[in-house]
């Protein structure tokens, strides 16, 4: 099959979050399975040009219809760690992608409407006719709308669209200007709850809703999150739309890249190990202690790796630090706050705990340190408020670090409580799950984990090894996406 991904990120050249990892990891897996994949991206000024090999101009004069006229664009092409990527660079006074940021401009809706229009126009004029166009999140929600309302009539009637939602929180709530700009026009036609009209904001259009209504298949990134989005407020107002289109809506778990996240070959950890040489994990624990100046004592290390924000249940992360210390464990945190207040809060805690030899808070983004923490810690806490998929629990399982998670979204599909899970036999359970958002819920799960560690070390080790046996690589998700592509192609 010939698949084109249209997205606003692709790791490592453009990465703001998990989306970038998914675009790269899925594309790689599809190619391993024998499919042809191309990726269309915006050409941001701030992307990592050092991660592109052989960048050259592929199409000099792409004229993208925009309002009454057209914007002149160049399309560049290069390989990002083996994946063929096309970068669209508009030449207009708007300077859409020369802002020094990926997201966060006031006119983001125009920037990504333009990108969607340009990407589909590029396919049109270069005679690229993929079997499947796979687009992602609100930024590319207009792609299937444009395809089925405009380009279908110009030789693109056989293309099918898979639309993946990674985060329902951001939907692209906009005014009619996106219709006038992209040539969709006909306000009265699109201002219809069956099409793009937003269900909750009078007079607004919803780009993500457009993606859902027009795509041939829609998915989010875990089966449980798909259920939550349809039946709870996690859908952020799109519940009715998802319900109306439930026959083409599902959930497919993300994978993690086992070439990067593998304790047998990881270049960032000092001692390699696997389930058969599990005792070597403790050497990484010693190195972690030395690196973060924790004292060497016979205590478990509890960790947190991730963004520090409301989505991640930051108040419970904070509580987990003090609760772990109270139960005689050590705590390591690696996190970057997404807003100033949270950053100052944790900065204050860091100063306050500075002299404590059992805790270290590292504020910022540090890829290399994250590997050592996954390898050296015993337990990770992931108390998210909502979590479409979540990668940190899957990475931890791979490194024999037992996850203590809140039972939401993808966390519920990947972590199975050793004491209470009903769906898996005891020998296949791999962590601890709690459900409420209050501190008592976290305490009940975390204390069970710490008690097992102290009172029955061999059972705890067995639990960690059971987690290592899970395969959360791109293998299964890759097969599922190929199944979806086949299904929409032949429908
Ligand atoms: P998100 O909602 O942020 O995408 P995920 O759990 O899906 O959360 O993915 C988080 C990824 O980012 C993981 O690979 C994790 O190791 C990494 N990560 C998050 N915060 C940090 C940090 N401060 N330093 C290093 N890596 C981080």
Coordinates of C-alpha atoms and ligand atoms in Angstrom, one line a residue:
X1 CA 0.0 0.0 0.0
X2 CA 1.0 3.6 -0.6
X3 CA 0.3 5.7 2.5
X4 CA 0.9 9.4 3.0
X5 CA 1.0 10.8 6.5
X6 CA 0.0 14.5 6.9
X7 CA 1.0 15.8 10.3
X8 CA 2.3 18.8 12.2
X9 CA 5.1 16.8 13.9
X10 CA 7.6 14.0 13.2
X11 CA 10.3 13.0 15.7
X12 CA 13.1 13.8 16.0
X13 CA 13.0 16.6 13.4
X14 CA 9.8 18.2 14.8
X15 CA 8.7 17.1 18.2
X16 CA 6.6 18.9 20.7
X17 CA 5.1 15.7 22.3
X18 CA 4.0 12.1 21.8
X19 CA 2.5 12.9 18.3
X20 CA 5.9 13.3 16.8
X21 CA 7.0 9.9 18.2
X22 CA 3.9 8.2 16.8
X23 CA 4.3 9.7 13.2
X24 CA 7.9 8.4 13.1
X25 CA 7.3 5.1 14.9
X26 CA 4.2 4.1 12.9
X27 CA 5.7 5.1 9.5
X28 CA 8.8 3.0 10.3
X29 CA 6.7 0.0 11.2
X30 CA 4.6 0.3 8.1
X31 CA 7.7 0.4 5.9
X32 CA 9.1 -2.7 7.7
X33 CA 5.8 -4.4 6.7
X34 CA 6.5 -3.5 3.1
X35 CA 4.3 -0.5 2.6
X36 CA 5.4 2.8 1.0
X37 CA 5.2 5.8 3.3
X38 CA 5.7 9.5 2.8
X39 CA 5.2 12.2 5.4
X40 CA 4.1 15.8 4.6
X41 CA 5.1 18.4 7.3
X42 CA 5.3 22.2 7.6
X43 CA 8.8 23.6 7.1
X44 CA 9.2 25.3 10.5
X45 CA 12.2 27.6 10.9
X46 CA 12.8 26.1 14.4
X47 CA 12.8 22.4 13.5
X48 CA 15.9 20.3 13.9
X49 CA 17.5 20.6 10.4
X50 CA 20.5 18.5 11.7
X51 CA 18.1 15.5 11.8
X52 CA 17.3 15.7 8.1
X53 CA 19.5 13.9 5.5
X54 CA 19.8 15.1 1.9
X55 CA 17.4 18.0 2.1
X56 CA 16.7 19.3 -1.4
X57 CA 13.9 21.1 -3.3
X58 CA 11.4 18.7 -4.6
X59 CA 8.8 21.0 -6.1
X60 CA 9.6 24.7 -6.6
X61 CA 6.4 26.3 -7.7
X62 CA 3.5 25.0 -5.7
X63 CA 0.6 27.6 -6.0
X64 CA -1.8 27.0 -3.2
X65 CA -5.3 28.6 -3.6
X66 CA -5.8 30.9 -0.6
X67 CA -8.7 33.4 -0.3
X68 CA -9.2 34.8 -3.8
X69 CA -5.6 34.3 -5.0
X70 CA -2.8 31.8 -4.4
X71 CA 0.3 31.6 -2.2
X72 CA 3.5 30.5 -3.8
X73 CA 5.2 27.6 -1.9
X74 CA 8.3 25.5 -2.2
X75 CA 8.3 21.9 -1.2
X76 CA 11.6 20.4 0.1
X77 CA 12.3 16.8 0.6
X78 CA 14.7 14.8 2.8
X79 CA 15.1 11.7 4.9
X80 CA 14.5 11.8 8.7
X81 CA 16.3 8.7 10.0
X82 CA 15.2 6.7 6.9
X83 CA 11.7 8.2 6.5
X84 CA 10.9 10.2 3.4
X85 CA 9.6 13.6 4.4
X86 CA 8.2 16.6 2.4
X87 CA 8.4 20.0 4.0
X88 CA 6.0 22.8 2.8
X89 CA 7.4 26.3 2.8
X90 CA 5.0 29.1 2.0
X91 CA 6.3 32.4 0.7
X92 CA 3.9 34.9 1.9
X93 CA 3.8 37.9 4.2
X94 CA 2.0 35.7 6.8
X95 CA 5.3 33.9 7.5
X96 CA 3.2 31.0 8.7
X97 CA 6.0 28.7 9.8
X98 CA 8.7 31.2 10.5
X99 CA 7.6 32.0 14.0
X100 CA 10.3 30.3 16.1
X101 CA 7.6 28.0 17.6
X102 CA 5.5 25.0 16.4
X103 CA 2.3 26.0 18.2
X104 CA 1.0 28.8 20.2
X105 CA 0.6 31.7 17.7
X106 CA -2.6 33.6 17.6
X107 CA -3.4 32.5 14.1
X108 CA -2.6 28.8 14.6
X109 CA -6.0 28.0 13.0
X110 CA -4.9 29.8 9.8
X111 CA -1.4 28.4 9.8
X112 CA -2.7 24.8 9.9
X113 CA -5.7 25.3 7.6
X114 CA -3.1 26.6 5.1
X115 CA -0.9 23.6 5.8
X116 CA -3.8 21.2 5.2
X117 CA -4.8 23.0 2.0
X118 CA -1.1 23.0 0.8
X119 CA -0.6 19.3 1.6
X120 CA -3.6 18.2 -0.4
X121 CA -2.8 20.5 -3.2
X122 CA 0.8 19.1 -3.4
X123 CA -0.6 15.6 -3.8
X124 CA -3.0 16.9 -6.4
X125 CA -0.5 18.6 -8.7
X126 CA 2.3 16.1 -8.3
X127 CA -0.1 13.3 -9.3
X128 CA 0.6 11.4 -6.0
X129 CA -2.4 9.2 -5.4
X130 CA -1.9 7.4 -2.1
X131 CA -4.2 4.5 -1.2
X132 CA -4.6 6.0 2.2
X133 CA -4.0 9.5 3.6
X134 CA -3.5 9.4 7.3
X135 CA -3.9 12.7 9.1
X136 CA -3.6 13.6 12.8
X137 CA -5.2 15.9 15.4
X138 CA -7.1 19.2 14.8
X139 CA -4.2 20.7 12.7
X140 CA -5.1 18.4 9.8
X141 CA -8.8 17.9 10.4
X142 CA -9.6 19.9 7.2
X143 CA -7.7 17.4 5.0
X144 CA -10.6 15.0 4.5
X145 CA -13.1 17.9 4.2
X146 CA -11.0 19.4 1.4
X147 CA -10.5 16.0 -0.2
X148 CA -14.1 15.1 -0.3
X149 CA -15.5 18.5 -1.1
X150 CA -13.0 19.8 -3.6
X151 CA -10.1 17.5 -4.7
X152 CA -12.4 14.5 -5.2
X153 CA -13.6 16.2 -8.3
X154 CA -10.1 16.7 -9.7
X155 CA -8.8 13.2 -9.9
X156 CA -8.6 12.2 -6.2
X157 CA -11.8 10.2 -5.9
X158 CA -10.1 7.0 -4.8
X159 CA -8.1 8.3 -1.9
X160 CA -9.3 7.2 1.6
X161 CA -8.6 8.9 4.9
X162 CA -7.7 7.6 8.3
X163 CA -7.9 10.3 11.0
X164 CA -6.2 9.8 14.4
X165 CA -7.0 12.0 17.4
X166 CA -4.2 12.2 19.9
X167 CA -5.7 14.8 22.2
X168 CA -9.4 15.9 22.3
X169 CA -8.5 18.9 24.4
X170 CA -7.5 21.0 21.4
X171 CA -10.0 20.9 18.5
X172 CA -9.5 24.0 16.4
X173 CA -12.6 26.0 17.2
X174 CA -12.7 28.7 14.5
X175 CA -14.7 31.2 12.6
X176 CA -15.9 31.1 9.0
X177 CA -12.6 32.6 7.7
X178 CA -11.1 29.1 7.3
X179 CA -13.9 28.4 4.8
X180 CA -13.2 31.6 2.8
X181 CA -9.5 31.1 2.9
X182 CA -9.4 27.4 1.8
X183 CA -12.0 27.7 -0.9
X184 CA -14.6 25.7 0.8
X185 CA -16.8 28.8 1.1
X186 CA -20.6 28.0 1.3
X187 CA -21.0 29.0 5.0
X188 CA -24.6 27.9 5.1
X189 CA -23.6 24.4 4.0
X190 CA -20.8 23.9 6.6
X191 CA -22.6 25.6 9.5
X192 CA -24.6 22.5 10.1
X193 CA -24.2 20.2 13.1
X194 CA -24.0 17.3 10.7
X195 CA -20.8 18.9 9.2
X196 CA -18.5 21.4 10.8
X197 CA -20.7 23.5 13.2
X198 CA -19.4 23.2 16.7
X199 CA -22.0 21.7 19.1
X200 CA -21.1 24.0 22.0
X201 CA -20.0 27.3 20.6
X202 CA -22.6 29.2 18.8
X203 CA -21.3 30.5 15.4
X204 CA -18.1 28.5 15.5
X205 CA -16.7 25.8 13.3
X206 CA -14.8 22.8 14.6
X207 CA -11.8 21.5 12.6
X208 CA -11.5 18.3 14.5
X209 CA -15.2 17.6 14.0
X210 CA -14.6 18.1 10.3
X211 CA -12.0 15.3 10.5
X212 CA -14.4 13.0 12.3
X213 CA -17.3 13.6 10.0
X214 CA -15.4 13.3 6.7
X215 CA -12.7 10.7 7.3
X216 CA -13.4 7.1 6.4
X217 CA -12.1 5.9 9.7
X218 CA -11.4 7.7 12.9
X219 CA -9.4 6.5 15.9
X220 CA -7.9 7.7 19.1
X221 CA -4.8 6.2 20.7
X222 CA -6.2 3.5 23.0
X223 CA -9.5 1.5 23.2
X224 CA -10.4 2.8 26.6
X225 CA -9.9 6.4 25.6
X226 CA -12.1 5.8 22.6
X227 CA -14.8 4.7 25.0
X228 CA -14.2 7.6 27.4
X229 CA -14.3 10.1 24.5
X230 CA -17.7 8.9 23.4
X231 CA -19.3 8.4 26.7
X232 CA -17.7 11.0 29.1
X233 CA -16.6 14.6 29.2
X234 CA -13.2 13.4 28.1
X235 CA -14.6 13.9 24.6
X236 CA -14.6 17.6 25.3
X237 CA -17.9 18.3 23.5
X238 CA -17.4 15.8 20.6
X239 CA -19.4 13.0 22.3
X240 CA -22.5 13.4 20.0
X241 CA -20.4 13.5 16.9
X242 CA -18.5 10.4 17.9
X243 CA -21.7 8.7 18.8
X244 CA -23.2 9.6 15.4
X245 CA -20.1 8.1 13.7
X246 CA -19.4 5.3 16.1
X247 CA -19.4 2.6 13.4
X248 CA -16.2 4.1 12.0
X249 CA -14.6 5.0 15.3
X250 CA -12.2 2.9 17.4
X251 CA -9.1 3.0 19.6
X252 CA -5.6 1.7 18.7
X253 CA -2.8 1.8 21.2
X254 CA 0.4 3.5 20.4
X255 CA 3.6 1.6 20.4
X256 CA 7.1 2.5 21.6
X257 CA 10.3 2.2 19.6
X258 CA 12.1 -0.8 20.9
X259 CA 15.3 0.3 19.2
X260 CA 15.4 3.3 21.5
X261 CA 13.7 1.9 24.6
X262 CA 15.5 -1.4 25.2
X263 CA 17.5 -2.1 28.3
X264 CA 19.5 -4.7 26.4
X265 CA 21.1 -2.1 24.1
X266 CA 20.2 1.3 25.5
X267 CA 23.3 3.5 25.0
X268 CA 22.2 5.9 27.8
X269 CA 22.4 3.3 30.6
X270 CA 25.6 2.0 32.1
X271 CA 24.6 -1.7 32.6
X272 CA 22.5 -3.6 30.1
X273 CA 20.0 -6.2 31.4
X274 CA 16.9 -8.2 30.5
X275 CA 14.5 -10.4 32.5
X276 CA 17.0 -13.2 32.8
X277 CA 19.7 -10.9 34.2
X278 CA 17.3 -8.8 36.2
X279 CA 19.8 -8.5 39.1
X280 CA 21.9 -6.2 36.9
X281 CA 19.2 -3.5 37.1
X282 CA 20.4 -2.7 40.6
X283 CA 23.7 -1.5 39.2
X284 CA 21.7 1.2 37.2
X285 CA 20.0 2.0 40.5
X286 CA 23.4 2.7 42.1
X287 CA 24.5 4.9 39.2
X288 CA 21.2 6.8 39.3
X289 CA 21.8 7.5 43.0
X290 CA 25.3 8.7 42.4
X291 CA 24.3 10.8 39.5
X292 CA 21.5 12.5 41.5
X293 CA 23.4 12.5 44.8
X294 CA 21.0 10.3 46.7
X295 CA 22.4 8.3 49.5
X296 CA 23.1 4.6 49.1
X297 CA 20.7 2.8 51.4
X298 CA 18.4 -0.2 51.1
X299 CA 15.3 1.6 49.9
X300 CA 13.1 1.4 46.8
X301 CA 13.3 4.3 44.4
X302 CA 9.9 5.7 43.2
X303 CA 10.0 8.0 40.2
X304 CA 7.9 10.3 38.0
X305 CA 8.9 11.2 34.4
X306 CA 6.7 13.5 32.4
X307 CA 5.2 16.9 31.9
X308 CA 4.1 18.7 35.0
X309 CA 0.6 19.9 34.3
X310 CA -3.1 19.3 35.0
X311 CA -3.4 16.5 32.6
X312 CA -0.8 14.5 34.4
X313 CA -2.4 14.9 37.8
X314 CA 0.3 17.2 39.1
X315 CA -1.2 17.5 42.6
X316 CA -0.9 13.7 43.0
X317 CA 2.6 13.8 41.7
X318 CA 3.4 16.3 44.4
X319 CA 1.7 14.1 47.0
X320 CA 3.5 11.0 45.8
X321 CA 6.9 12.7 46.7
X322 CA 6.0 13.2 50.3
X323 CA 4.1 9.9 50.7
X324 CA 7.0 7.9 49.3
X325 CA 9.4 9.6 51.7
X326 CA 7.0 9.0 54.6
X327 CA 6.9 5.2 53.7
X328 CA 10.7 5.0 53.7
X329 CA 11.3 5.2 49.9
X330 CA 13.5 7.5 47.8
X331 CA 11.9 9.7 45.1
X332 CA 13.2 11.0 41.8
X333 CA 11.3 13.4 39.6
X334 CA 12.1 14.5 36.1
X335 CA 9.5 16.9 34.8
X336 CA 9.0 20.0 32.8
X337 CA 6.2 22.3 33.8
X338 CA 4.0 23.7 31.0
X339 CA 3.0 26.8 32.9
X340 CA 4.8 29.3 35.1
X341 CA 2.8 28.7 38.3
X342 CA 3.5 24.9 38.3
X343 CA 7.1 25.6 37.6
X344 CA 7.5 27.9 40.5
X345 CA 5.6 25.5 42.8
X346 CA 8.0 22.7 42.0
X347 CA 11.0 25.0 42.0
X348 CA 10.1 25.9 45.6
X349 CA 9.7 22.2 46.5
X350 CA 13.1 21.6 45.0
X351 CA 14.8 24.2 47.2
X352 CA 12.9 23.0 50.2
X353 CA 14.0 19.4 49.7
X354 CA 17.5 20.2 48.5
X355 CA 19.2 18.9 51.6
X356 CA 17.2 15.7 51.8
X357 CA 19.4 12.8 50.7
X358 CA 16.4 10.7 49.6
X359 CA 14.9 12.9 47.0
X360 CA 15.9 14.6 43.8
X361 CA 13.7 16.9 41.6
X362 CA 15.1 17.6 38.2
X363 CA 13.1 20.3 36.5
X364 CA 13.5 20.4 32.7
X365 CA 13.6 18.1 29.7
X366 CA 16.5 15.6 29.7
X367 CA 16.2 12.6 27.4
X368 CA 19.3 10.9 28.5
X369 CA 18.5 11.1 32.2
X370 CA 15.1 9.7 31.5
X371 CA 16.6 6.5 30.3
X372 CA 18.7 6.1 33.5
X373 CA 15.7 6.8 35.6
X374 CA 13.5 4.2 33.8
X375 CA 16.4 1.7 34.2
X376 CA 17.3 2.5 37.8
X377 CA 14.0 3.1 39.6
X378 CA 11.8 0.4 41.1
X379 CA 8.4 2.0 40.8
X380 CA 6.9 4.8 38.6
X381 CA 3.8 6.8 39.4
X382 CA 1.5 7.9 36.6
X383 CA -1.5 9.6 38.3
X384 CA -3.0 11.3 35.2
X385 CA -6.3 13.0 35.1
X386 CA -6.7 11.8 31.6
X387 CA -4.3 9.9 29.3
X388 CA -5.1 9.1 25.7
X389 CA -2.4 6.5 25.6
X390 CA 0.6 7.3 27.7
X391 CA 4.1 6.2 26.9
X392 CA 5.9 6.4 30.3
X393 CA 4.1 3.3 31.7
X394 CA 5.0 1.3 28.6
X395 CA 8.6 2.3 28.7
X396 CA 8.8 1.5 32.5
X397 CA 7.4 -1.9 32.0
X398 CA 10.1 -2.6 29.4
X399 CA 12.7 -1.6 32.0
X400 CA 11.3 -3.7 34.8
X401 CA 10.0 -0.6 36.7
X402 CA 6.6 -1.3 38.2
X403 CA 3.9 1.2 37.2
X404 CA 1.4 2.6 39.7
X405 CA -1.2 4.3 37.5
X406 CA -4.6 5.9 37.5
X407 CA -7.1 3.7 35.6
X408 CA -7.8 6.1 32.7
X409 CA -7.4 5.9 29.0
X410 CA -4.4 4.0 27.7
X411 CA -3.2 3.4 31.2
X412 CA -6.1 1.1 31.8
X413 CA -5.3 -0.9 28.6
X414 CA -1.7 -1.4 29.5
X415 CA -1.4 -1.8 33.3
X416 CA -3.2 -4.7 35.1
X417 CA -3.4 -4.6 38.9
X418 CA -1.6 -7.5 40.6
X419 CA -4.2 -7.8 43.3
X420 CA -7.5 -6.9 41.7
X421 CA -7.4 -7.3 37.9
X422 CA -10.1 -9.7 36.7
X423 CA -9.1 -9.9 33.0
X424 CA -5.6 -11.3 33.3
X425 CA -4.3 -14.4 35.2
X426 CA -2.0 -13.5 38.1
X427 CA 1.1 -14.5 36.1
X428 CA 0.3 -11.8 33.5
X429 CA -0.5 -8.9 35.8
X430 CA 2.1 -6.1 35.8
X431 CA 1.4 -3.2 38.2
X432 CA -1.0 -1.3 40.4
X433 CA -4.1 0.7 39.4
X434 CA -6.2 3.2 41.3
X435 CA -9.2 5.1 40.1
X436 CA -10.1 8.2 42.1
X437 CA -8.3 11.5 41.9
X438 CA -7.9 12.0 45.6
X439 CA -4.7 11.3 47.5
X440 CA -6.1 8.4 49.4
X441 CA -6.5 6.5 46.1
X442 CA -2.9 7.1 45.2
X443 CA -1.8 6.1 48.7
X444 CA -3.7 2.8 48.6
X445 CA -2.0 1.7 45.4
X446 CA 1.5 3.1 46.1
X447 CA 1.5 1.6 49.6
X448 CA 0.6 -1.8 48.2
X449 CA 3.6 -1.5 45.8
X450 CA 6.0 -0.4 48.5
X451 CA 4.8 -3.1 51.0
X452 CA 5.3 -5.8 48.4
X453 CA 8.8 -4.5 47.7
X454 CA 9.7 -4.5 51.4
X455 CA 7.9 -7.6 52.6
X456 CA 8.3 -9.9 49.6
X457 CA 11.1 -8.8 47.4
X458 CA 11.1 -11.9 45.2
X459 CA 7.3 -11.5 44.5
X460 CA 8.0 -7.8 43.6
X461 CA 10.8 -8.9 41.3
X462 CA 8.5 -11.4 39.7
X463 CA 6.0 -8.7 39.1
X464 CA 8.6 -6.5 37.4
X465 CA 9.6 -9.4 35.2
X466 CA 6.0 -10.0 34.2
X467 CA 5.9 -6.4 33.0
X468 CA 9.0 -6.9 31.0
X469 CA 7.4 -9.8 29.1
X470 CA 4.8 -7.5 27.5
X471 CA 5.2 -6.4 23.9
X472 CA 4.3 -2.8 23.6
X473 CA 6.4 -2.2 20.4
X474 CA 4.9 -1.0 17.2
X475 CA 4.3 -4.6 16.1
X476 CA 0.7 -5.0 17.2
X477 CA -0.4 -1.4 16.5
X478 CA 1.2 -1.6 13.1
X479 CA -0.8 -4.6 12.2
X480 CA -4.0 -2.9 13.5
X481 CA -3.4 0.2 11.3
X482 CA -2.8 -2.0 8.2
X483 CA -6.1 -3.7 9.0
X484 CA -7.8 -0.3 9.1
X485 CA -6.2 0.9 5.9
X486 CA -7.3 -2.4 4.1
X487 CA -10.8 -2.0 5.5
X488 CA -11.3 1.6 4.3
X489 CA -9.7 0.9 0.9
X490 CA -12.0 -1.9 0.1
X491 CA -15.2 -0.5 1.4
Ligands
LIG1 P1 2.6 13.3 26.6 O1 1.2 13.5 27.0 O2 3.5 14.3 27.2 O3 2.8 13.0 25.2 P2 3.4 10.5 27.0 O4 3.5 9.7 28.2 O5 2.6 10.1 25.8 O6 3.0 12.0 27.5 O7 4.9 10.7 26.4 C1 5.9 11.3 27.2 C2 7.3 11.1 26.5 O8 8.1 12.2 26.8 C3 8.0 9.9 27.1 O9 8.8 9.3 26.2 C4 8.8 10.5 28.3 O10 10.0 9.8 28.6 C5 9.2 11.8 27.6 N1 9.4 12.9 28.6 C6 8.4 13.6 29.2 N2 8.9 14.6 30.0 C7 10.2 14.4 30.0 C8 11.3 15.1 30.6 N3 11.1 16.1 31.4 N4 12.6 14.7 30.2 C9 12.8 13.7 29.4 N5 11.8 13.1 28.8 C10 10.5 13.4 29.0

